[in-house]
Amino acid sequence: MRTVLILGGTGEARQLAGVLTQAPHGRHRVISSLAGRVADPALPPGEVRVGGFGGPQGLAGYVRAEAVDVVVDATHPFAARISASASAAGAAAGVPLLVLRRPGWVAGPGDDWHRVPALDAAAAFIAASTHERVFLTTGRQGLGAFASLTDRWFLVRSVDPVEPPHPPRLESLLDRGPFTADREEALLTSFHIQILVTKDSGGTMTAAKLTAARRLALPVLMVDRPPVTPGVPVVADVTGALTHLRTLGIG
Ligand code: NAP
């Protein structure tokens, strides 16, 4: 029996835990780790632990204490701190690390996307523009980057309620994907949205807003992903993860 630690908080992490806890893999011990940010998380099958490890050293200590054989970093592409922690901890504990990261989105014909390196650059773009009504789908963390835009109005969609600091003129929508393009189009239209801000999360769960923006010829500010630690193996999906895990004797 081998022990797999999945750093989760994503649909792919739940899927991987699902596959690894079923036959023919079911003989392995699968621990999923969640940060504990969301009040009512979708729980993966198998063992689940919740909460931070206390930085790379804490994670390395956990990996040793639980005799983890491989760490799969299946966290969200924008969860940069835990990913950095995983690569440092894996090296410190001498345990292989695999990154499961869904590919980013790619603009197609009819898209009017503007790539920005970070949320503060998105805020600067809006400040320099004439767009007054903004749909922010970047999550409740990081709203502070837009707090100084007092002359703009924001529709903010997040899983949990927003907390300060945030822009003063906003309406909060509590919702989580998947969404449909028709519903997204109706939302953008009914709130008279002029520009959409999103992280380049990739995947299908939340891509419908991009289709809706294209249909309505709305501009999109696409916040680029933080880079993956160089030299760490990266796979794009659960199938790729299973193939890689087999090379480590987990199959
Ligand atoms: P982050 O900035 O990279 O992580 C901050 C700290 O939270 C980490 O240093 C770690 O604490 C703890 N942490 C994060 N993920 C963890 C996990 N899976 N298990 C145990 N501890 C974890 O991450 P974040 O952006 O706040 O995201 C938190 C979680 O939400 C992640 O698991 C991610 O997959 C999920 N998520 C994030 C986004 C997003 O846009 N960022 C979107 C959807 C889901 P210690 O240093 O104490 O270990």
mmCIF file of C-alpha atoms and ligand atoms in Angstrom:
data_model
loop_
_atom_site.group_PDB
_atom_site.id
_atom_site.type_symbol
_atom_site.label_atom_id
_atom_site.label_comp_id
_atom_site.label_asym_id
_atom_site.label_seq_id
_atom_site.Cartn_x
_atom_site.Cartn_y
_atom_site.Cartn_z
ATOM 1 C CA MET A 1 0.000 0.000 0.000
ATOM 2 C CA ARG A 2 1.308 3.461 -0.933
ATOM 3 C CA THR A 3 0.215 6.785 0.520
ATOM 4 C CA VAL A 4 -0.768 9.612 -1.829
ATOM 5 C CA LEU A 5 -1.264 13.141 -0.509
ATOM 6 C CA ILE A 6 -3.444 15.241 -2.817
ATOM 7 C CA LEU A 7 -3.335 18.974 -2.198
ATOM 8 C CA GLY A 8 -6.820 19.852 -3.325
ATOM 9 C CA GLY A 9 -9.560 22.420 -3.475
ATOM 10 C CA THR A 10 -10.343 21.761 -7.146
ATOM 11 C CA GLY A 11 -12.640 19.498 -9.166
ATOM 12 C CA GLU A 12 -9.626 17.650 -10.577
ATOM 13 C CA ALA A 13 -8.333 16.919 -7.068
ATOM 14 C CA ARG A 14 -11.713 15.442 -6.111
ATOM 15 C CA GLN A 15 -11.808 13.408 -9.337
ATOM 16 C CA LEU A 16 -8.309 12.040 -8.745
ATOM 17 C CA ALA A 17 -9.188 11.082 -5.157
ATOM 18 C CA GLY A 18 -12.304 9.382 -6.539
ATOM 19 C CA VAL A 19 -10.342 7.282 -9.028
ATOM 20 C CA LEU A 20 -7.543 6.392 -6.614
ATOM 21 C CA THR A 21 -9.965 5.230 -3.909
ATOM 22 C CA GLN A 22 -11.796 2.872 -6.294
ATOM 23 C CA ALA A 23 -10.730 -0.480 -7.763
ATOM 24 C CA PRO A 24 -8.241 -1.234 -9.176
ATOM 25 C CA HIS A 25 -6.410 1.509 -7.234
ATOM 26 C CA GLY A 26 -8.373 1.192 -3.989
ATOM 27 C CA ARG A 27 -5.566 -0.497 -2.072
ATOM 28 C CA HIS A 28 -3.727 2.813 -1.655
ATOM 29 C CA ARG A 29 -4.158 5.300 1.159
ATOM 30 C CA VAL A 30 -5.399 8.581 -0.315
ATOM 31 C CA ILE A 31 -5.337 11.728 1.803
ATOM 32 C CA SER A 32 -6.887 14.908 0.373
ATOM 33 C CA SER A 33 -5.879 18.183 1.939
ATOM 34 C CA LEU A 34 -8.104 21.279 1.872
ATOM 35 C CA ALA A 35 -7.153 24.769 2.988
ATOM 36 C CA GLY A 36 -10.431 25.266 4.841
ATOM 37 C CA ARG A 37 -11.300 28.556 3.097
ATOM 38 C CA VAL A 38 -14.786 27.552 1.932
ATOM 39 C CA ALA A 39 -17.472 27.159 4.590
ATOM 40 C CA ASP A 40 -19.203 24.204 2.930
ATOM 41 C CA PRO A 41 -16.620 22.472 0.695
ATOM 42 C CA ALA A 42 -17.388 19.643 -1.734
ATOM 43 C CA LEU A 43 -15.578 16.775 -0.006
ATOM 44 C CA PRO A 44 -13.519 14.204 -1.929
ATOM 45 C CA PRO A 45 -13.730 10.472 -1.165
ATOM 46 C CA GLY A 46 -10.997 8.979 1.023
ATOM 47 C CA GLU A 47 -9.327 10.619 4.000
ATOM 48 C CA VAL A 48 -9.636 14.392 4.247
ATOM 49 C CA ARG A 49 -7.595 16.791 6.367
ATOM 50 C CA VAL A 50 -8.353 20.504 6.579
ATOM 51 C CA GLY A 51 -6.176 23.557 7.268
ATOM 52 C CA GLY A 52 -2.701 24.894 6.507
ATOM 53 C CA PHE A 53 0.412 22.886 7.374
ATOM 54 C CA GLY A 54 2.406 25.825 8.693
ATOM 55 C CA GLY A 55 4.538 26.519 5.615
ATOM 56 C CA PRO A 56 6.976 24.237 3.753
ATOM 57 C CA GLN A 57 8.541 22.902 6.955
ATOM 58 C CA GLY A 58 5.161 21.975 8.361
ATOM 59 C CA LEU A 59 4.198 20.244 5.132
ATOM 60 C CA ALA A 60 7.534 18.367 5.026
ATOM 61 C CA GLY A 61 6.916 17.276 8.629
ATOM 62 C CA TYR A 62 3.417 16.063 7.743
ATOM 63 C CA VAL A 63 4.756 14.150 4.718
ATOM 64 C CA ARG A 64 7.322 12.381 6.912
ATOM 65 C CA ALA A 65 4.903 11.709 9.781
ATOM 66 C CA GLU A 66 2.268 10.178 7.487
ATOM 67 C CA ALA A 67 4.891 8.302 5.410
ATOM 68 C CA VAL A 68 3.580 9.931 2.225
ATOM 69 C CA ASP A 69 5.044 8.339 -0.939
ATOM 70 C CA VAL A 70 3.993 11.007 -3.425
ATOM 71 C CA VAL A 71 2.489 14.483 -3.232
ATOM 72 C CA VAL A 72 0.105 15.582 -5.976
ATOM 73 C CA ASP A 73 -0.324 19.344 -6.103
ATOM 74 C CA ALA A 74 -3.799 19.545 -7.637
ATOM 75 C CA THR A 75 -4.533 22.985 -6.206
ATOM 76 C CA HIS A 76 -6.025 25.852 -8.159
ATOM 77 C CA PRO A 77 -3.607 27.420 -10.705
ATOM 78 C CA PHE A 78 -3.649 30.649 -8.648
ATOM 79 C CA ALA A 79 -2.906 29.010 -5.290
ATOM 80 C CA ALA A 80 0.778 29.987 -5.583
ATOM 81 C CA ARG A 81 1.824 29.766 -1.941
ATOM 82 C CA ILE A 82 0.779 26.164 -1.332
ATOM 83 C CA SER A 83 2.356 25.162 -4.672
ATOM 84 C CA ALA A 84 5.672 26.763 -3.689
ATOM 85 C CA SER A 85 5.357 25.095 -0.297
ATOM 86 C CA ALA A 86 4.722 21.699 -1.938
ATOM 87 C CA SER A 87 7.810 21.917 -4.123
ATOM 88 C CA ALA A 88 10.021 22.976 -1.187
ATOM 89 C CA ALA A 89 8.534 20.326 1.124
ATOM 90 C CA GLY A 90 8.797 17.559 -1.484
ATOM 91 C CA ALA A 91 12.495 18.356 -1.952
ATOM 92 C CA ALA A 92 13.115 18.579 1.811
ATOM 93 C CA ALA A 93 11.360 15.282 2.556
ATOM 94 C CA GLY A 94 12.777 13.493 -0.517
ATOM 95 C CA VAL A 95 9.279 12.692 -1.802
ATOM 96 C CA PRO A 96 8.287 13.039 -5.473
ATOM 97 C CA LEU A 97 5.898 15.832 -6.405
ATOM 98 C CA LEU A 98 3.502 15.880 -9.335
ATOM 99 C CA VAL A 99 1.629 19.017 -10.362
ATOM 100 C CA LEU A 100 -1.860 18.490 -11.815
ATOM 101 C CA ARG A 101 -2.707 21.788 -13.524
ATOM 102 C CA ARG A 102 -5.491 22.208 -16.042
ATOM 103 C CA PRO A 103 -4.437 24.202 -19.145
ATOM 104 C CA GLY A 104 -5.208 27.908 -19.303
ATOM 105 C CA TRP A 105 -7.829 29.407 -21.602
ATOM 106 C CA VAL A 106 -6.958 30.450 -25.153
ATOM 107 C CA ALA A 107 -8.636 33.363 -26.953
ATOM 108 C CA GLY A 108 -10.493 32.526 -30.169
ATOM 109 C CA PRO A 109 -12.053 34.488 -33.023
ATOM 110 C CA GLY A 110 -14.366 37.215 -31.722
ATOM 111 C CA ASP A 111 -12.710 37.428 -28.306
ATOM 112 C CA ASP A 112 -11.514 40.821 -27.055
ATOM 113 C CA TRP A 113 -9.112 39.750 -24.299
ATOM 114 C CA HIS A 114 -6.457 41.845 -22.596
ATOM 115 C CA ARG A 115 -3.894 39.849 -20.625
ATOM 116 C CA VAL A 116 -2.638 41.410 -17.386
ATOM 117 C CA PRO A 117 0.019 39.991 -15.051
ATOM 118 C CA ALA A 118 -1.876 40.438 -11.763
ATOM 119 C CA LEU A 119 -5.014 41.839 -10.112
ATOM 120 C CA ASP A 120 -3.470 45.269 -9.458
ATOM 121 C CA ALA A 121 -2.684 45.550 -13.183
ATOM 122 C CA ALA A 122 -6.350 44.709 -13.905
ATOM 123 C CA ALA A 123 -7.401 47.497 -11.525
ATOM 124 C CA ALA A 124 -5.009 49.940 -13.243
ATOM 125 C CA PHE A 125 -6.420 48.953 -16.649
ATOM 126 C CA ILE A 126 -9.982 49.675 -15.464
ATOM 127 C CA ALA A 127 -8.948 52.971 -13.847
ATOM 128 C CA ALA A 128 -7.474 54.103 -17.165
ATOM 129 C CA SER A 129 -10.566 52.995 -19.107
ATOM 130 C CA THR A 130 -14.050 54.435 -19.462
ATOM 131 C CA HIS A 131 -15.742 51.209 -18.310
ATOM 132 C CA GLU A 132 -18.039 51.972 -15.406
ATOM 133 C CA ARG A 133 -19.749 48.638 -14.742
ATOM 134 C CA VAL A 134 -17.389 45.749 -14.067
ATOM 135 C CA PHE A 135 -18.055 42.032 -13.484
ATOM 136 C CA LEU A 136 -15.359 40.662 -11.159
ATOM 137 C CA THR A 137 -15.099 36.870 -11.098
ATOM 138 C CA THR A 138 -11.670 36.743 -9.479
ATOM 139 C CA GLY A 139 -12.915 35.480 -6.113
ATOM 140 C CA ARG A 140 -13.364 37.300 -2.847
ATOM 141 C CA GLN A 141 -9.651 37.234 -2.044
ATOM 142 C CA GLY A 142 -7.852 40.057 -3.822
ATOM 143 C CA LEU A 143 -10.839 42.420 -3.946
ATOM 144 C CA GLY A 144 -8.635 44.940 -2.141
ATOM 145 C CA ALA A 145 -6.787 45.514 -5.441
ATOM 146 C CA PHE A 146 -9.939 47.276 -6.709
ATOM 147 C CA ALA A 147 -10.782 49.134 -3.467
ATOM 148 C CA SER A 148 -9.487 52.485 -4.697
ATOM 149 C CA LEU A 149 -11.790 52.472 -7.741
ATOM 150 C CA THR A 150 -14.488 54.466 -5.986
ATOM 151 C CA ASP A 151 -15.997 55.820 -9.219
ATOM 152 C CA ARG A 152 -16.762 52.377 -10.730
ATOM 153 C CA TRP A 153 -19.492 49.858 -9.951
ATOM 154 C CA PHE A 154 -18.702 46.164 -9.475
ATOM 155 C CA LEU A 155 -20.690 42.966 -9.651
ATOM 156 C CA VAL A 156 -18.671 40.463 -7.581
ATOM 157 C CA ARG A 157 -19.356 36.730 -7.777
ATOM 158 C CA SER A 158 -17.831 34.467 -5.145
ATOM 159 C CA VAL A 159 -18.534 31.223 -3.280
ATOM 160 C CA ASP A 160 -18.480 32.870 0.172
ATOM 161 C CA PRO A 161 -19.513 36.418 1.191
ATOM 162 C CA VAL A 162 -17.120 39.287 0.398
ATOM 163 C CA GLU A 163 -15.126 40.932 3.167
ATOM 164 C CA PRO A 164 -13.327 44.277 3.272
ATOM 165 C CA PRO A 165 -11.199 45.682 1.803
ATOM 166 C CA HIS A 166 -13.285 45.887 -1.361
ATOM 167 C CA PRO A 167 -14.530 48.617 -3.718
ATOM 168 C CA PRO A 168 -17.298 50.668 -2.102
ATOM 169 C CA ARG A 169 -19.820 50.389 -4.917
ATOM 170 C CA LEU A 170 -20.523 46.685 -5.387
ATOM 171 C CA GLU A 171 -23.224 44.083 -5.519
ATOM 172 C CA SER A 172 -22.280 40.621 -4.268
ATOM 173 C CA LEU A 173 -23.557 37.418 -5.895
ATOM 174 C CA LEU A 174 -22.973 34.164 -4.016
ATOM 175 C CA ASP A 175 -22.750 31.313 -6.491
ATOM 176 C CA ARG A 176 -20.423 28.573 -7.700
ATOM 177 C CA GLY A 177 -20.091 26.904 -11.105
ATOM 178 C CA PRO A 178 -20.824 25.246 -13.359
ATOM 179 C CA PHE A 179 -22.591 28.052 -15.227
ATOM 180 C CA THR A 180 -24.197 28.052 -18.685
ATOM 181 C CA ALA A 181 -23.424 30.560 -21.432
ATOM 182 C CA ASP A 182 -27.105 31.547 -21.714
ATOM 183 C CA ARG A 183 -27.323 32.296 -18.009
ATOM 184 C CA GLU A 184 -24.042 34.202 -18.072
ATOM 185 C CA GLU A 185 -25.228 36.236 -21.046
ATOM 186 C CA ALA A 186 -28.464 37.089 -19.232
ATOM 187 C CA LEU A 187 -26.469 38.127 -16.150
ATOM 188 C CA LEU A 188 -24.082 40.350 -18.115
ATOM 189 C CA THR A 189 -27.009 41.946 -19.927
ATOM 190 C CA SER A 190 -29.255 42.504 -16.912
ATOM 191 C CA PHE A 191 -26.463 44.181 -14.914
ATOM 192 C CA HIS A 192 -25.345 46.278 -17.936
ATOM 193 C CA ILE A 193 -21.786 44.969 -17.566
ATOM 194 C CA GLN A 194 -19.161 46.713 -19.716
ATOM 195 C CA ILE A 195 -16.053 44.652 -18.887
ATOM 196 C CA LEU A 196 -15.341 41.240 -17.330
ATOM 197 C CA VAL A 197 -12.333 40.494 -15.107
ATOM 198 C CA THR A 198 -11.282 36.882 -14.629
ATOM 199 C CA LYS A 199 -8.263 34.861 -13.616
ATOM 200 C CA ASP A 200 -6.987 32.439 -16.274
ATOM 201 C CA SER A 201 -8.311 29.507 -14.257
ATOM 202 C CA GLY A 202 -8.923 27.281 -17.292
ATOM 203 C CA GLY A 203 -11.322 24.332 -17.361
ATOM 204 C CA THR A 204 -14.970 24.089 -18.288
ATOM 205 C CA MET A 205 -16.671 24.842 -14.944
ATOM 206 C CA THR A 206 -16.472 28.630 -15.300
ATOM 207 C CA ALA A 207 -15.694 29.117 -19.006
ATOM 208 C CA ALA A 208 -19.282 30.025 -19.956
ATOM 209 C CA LYS A 209 -18.725 33.677 -18.994
ATOM 210 C CA LEU A 210 -16.110 33.901 -21.761
ATOM 211 C CA THR A 211 -18.590 32.603 -24.334
ATOM 212 C CA ALA A 212 -21.155 35.102 -23.070
ATOM 213 C CA ALA A 213 -18.643 37.986 -23.250
ATOM 214 C CA ARG A 214 -17.794 36.989 -26.844
ATOM 215 C CA ARG A 215 -21.469 36.910 -27.814
ATOM 216 C CA LEU A 216 -21.958 40.388 -26.364
ATOM 217 C CA ALA A 217 -18.611 41.700 -27.753
ATOM 218 C CA LEU A 218 -17.497 42.641 -24.238
ATOM 219 C CA PRO A 219 -13.818 43.092 -23.363
ATOM 220 C CA VAL A 220 -12.238 40.623 -20.930
ATOM 221 C CA LEU A 221 -9.317 41.287 -18.607
ATOM 222 C CA MET A 222 -7.537 37.940 -18.271
ATOM 223 C CA VAL A 223 -5.201 37.743 -15.278
ATOM 224 C CA ASP A 224 -2.188 35.527 -16.073
ATOM 225 C CA ARG A 225 -1.277 32.536 -13.905
ATOM 226 C CA PRO A 226 1.700 32.464 -11.594
ATOM 227 C CA PRO A 227 4.433 30.171 -13.015
ATOM 228 C CA VAL A 228 4.918 26.543 -11.921
ATOM 229 C CA THR A 229 8.230 25.753 -10.177
ATOM 230 C CA PRO A 230 10.713 24.820 -12.953
ATOM 231 C CA GLY A 231 11.715 21.161 -13.167
ATOM 232 C CA VAL A 232 8.577 19.775 -11.491
ATOM 233 C CA PRO A 233 6.553 17.314 -13.644
ATOM 234 C CA VAL A 234 3.224 18.808 -14.721
ATOM 235 C CA VAL A 235 0.198 16.980 -16.114
ATOM 236 C CA ALA A 236 -2.960 18.556 -17.498
ATOM 237 C CA ASP A 237 -5.634 16.155 -16.305
ATOM 238 C CA VAL A 238 -6.502 13.154 -14.154
ATOM 239 C CA THR A 239 -5.597 10.682 -16.922
ATOM 240 C CA GLY A 240 -2.133 12.255 -17.154
ATOM 241 C CA ALA A 241 -1.798 12.081 -13.385
ATOM 242 C CA LEU A 242 -2.671 8.361 -13.323
ATOM 243 C CA THR A 243 -0.124 7.667 -16.072
ATOM 244 C CA HIS A 244 2.571 9.513 -14.128
ATOM 245 C CA LEU A 245 1.629 7.856 -10.834
ATOM 246 C CA ARG A 246 2.009 4.431 -12.481
ATOM 247 C CA THR A 247 5.674 5.293 -13.184
ATOM 248 C CA LEU A 248 6.020 5.792 -9.410
ATOM 249 C CA GLY A 249 4.502 2.374 -8.682
ATOM 250 C CA ILE A 250 1.021 3.642 -7.889
ATOM 251 C CA GLY A 251 -1.497 2.045 -10.187
HETATM 252 P P1 NAP B 1 -2.485 29.883 -1.352
HETATM 253 O O1 NAP B 1 -2.479 31.364 -1.305
HETATM 254 O O2 NAP B 1 -1.529 29.198 -2.241
HETATM 255 O O3 NAP B 1 -2.276 29.263 0.092
HETATM 256 C C1 NAP B 1 -2.247 30.029 1.275
HETATM 257 C C2 NAP B 1 -2.039 29.070 2.416
HETATM 258 O O4 NAP B 1 -3.200 28.270 2.617
HETATM 259 C C3 NAP B 1 -0.919 28.081 2.173
HETATM 260 O O5 NAP B 1 0.337 28.649 2.469
HETATM 261 C C4 NAP B 1 -1.318 26.941 3.063
HETATM 262 O O6 NAP B 1 -1.039 27.226 4.424
HETATM 263 C C5 NAP B 1 -2.821 26.943 2.954
HETATM 264 N N1 NAP B 1 -3.311 26.044 1.909
HETATM 265 C C6 NAP B 1 -3.651 26.336 0.620
HETATM 266 N N2 NAP B 1 -4.126 25.263 -0.014
HETATM 267 C C7 NAP B 1 -4.078 24.252 0.872
HETATM 268 C C8 NAP B 1 -4.434 22.881 0.823
HETATM 269 N N3 NAP B 1 -4.959 22.335 -0.301
HETATM 270 N N4 NAP B 1 -4.253 22.129 1.931
HETATM 271 C C9 NAP B 1 -3.746 22.670 3.074
HETATM 272 N N5 NAP B 1 -3.390 23.969 3.175
HETATM 273 C C10 NAP B 1 -3.561 24.744 2.099
HETATM 274 O O7 NAP B 1 -3.953 29.323 -1.688
HETATM 275 P P2 NAP B 1 -5.328 30.121 -1.927
HETATM 276 O O8 NAP B 1 -5.245 30.820 -3.222
HETATM 277 O O9 NAP B 1 -5.672 30.825 -0.678
HETATM 278 O O10 NAP B 1 -6.294 28.880 -2.141
HETATM 279 C C11 NAP B 1 -6.697 28.086 -1.038
HETATM 280 C C12 NAP B 1 -7.328 26.817 -1.551
HETATM 281 O O11 NAP B 1 -8.462 27.121 -2.351
HETATM 282 C C13 NAP B 1 -6.408 25.967 -2.389
HETATM 283 O O12 NAP B 1 -6.453 24.644 -1.902
HETATM 284 C C14 NAP B 1 -6.938 26.070 -3.794
HETATM 285 O O13 NAP B 1 -6.837 24.853 -4.505
HETATM 286 C C15 NAP B 1 -8.389 26.467 -3.582
HETATM 287 N N6 NAP B 1 -8.871 27.413 -4.606
HETATM 288 C C16 NAP B 1 -8.203 28.575 -4.849
HETATM 289 C C17 NAP B 1 -8.651 29.437 -5.831
HETATM 290 C C18 NAP B 1 -7.913 30.721 -6.167
HETATM 291 O O14 NAP B 1 -8.362 31.453 -7.068
HETATM 292 N N7 NAP B 1 -6.793 31.026 -5.525
HETATM 293 C C19 NAP B 1 -9.809 29.115 -6.545
HETATM 294 C C20 NAP B 1 -10.489 27.916 -6.269
HETATM 295 C C21 NAP B 1 -10.003 27.077 -5.296
HETATM 296 P P3 NAP B 1 0.323 26.723 5.130
HETATM 297 O O15 NAP B 1 1.407 27.552 4.554
HETATM 298 O O16 NAP B 1 0.049 26.962 6.571
HETATM 299 O O17 NAP B 1 0.477 25.255 4.788
#
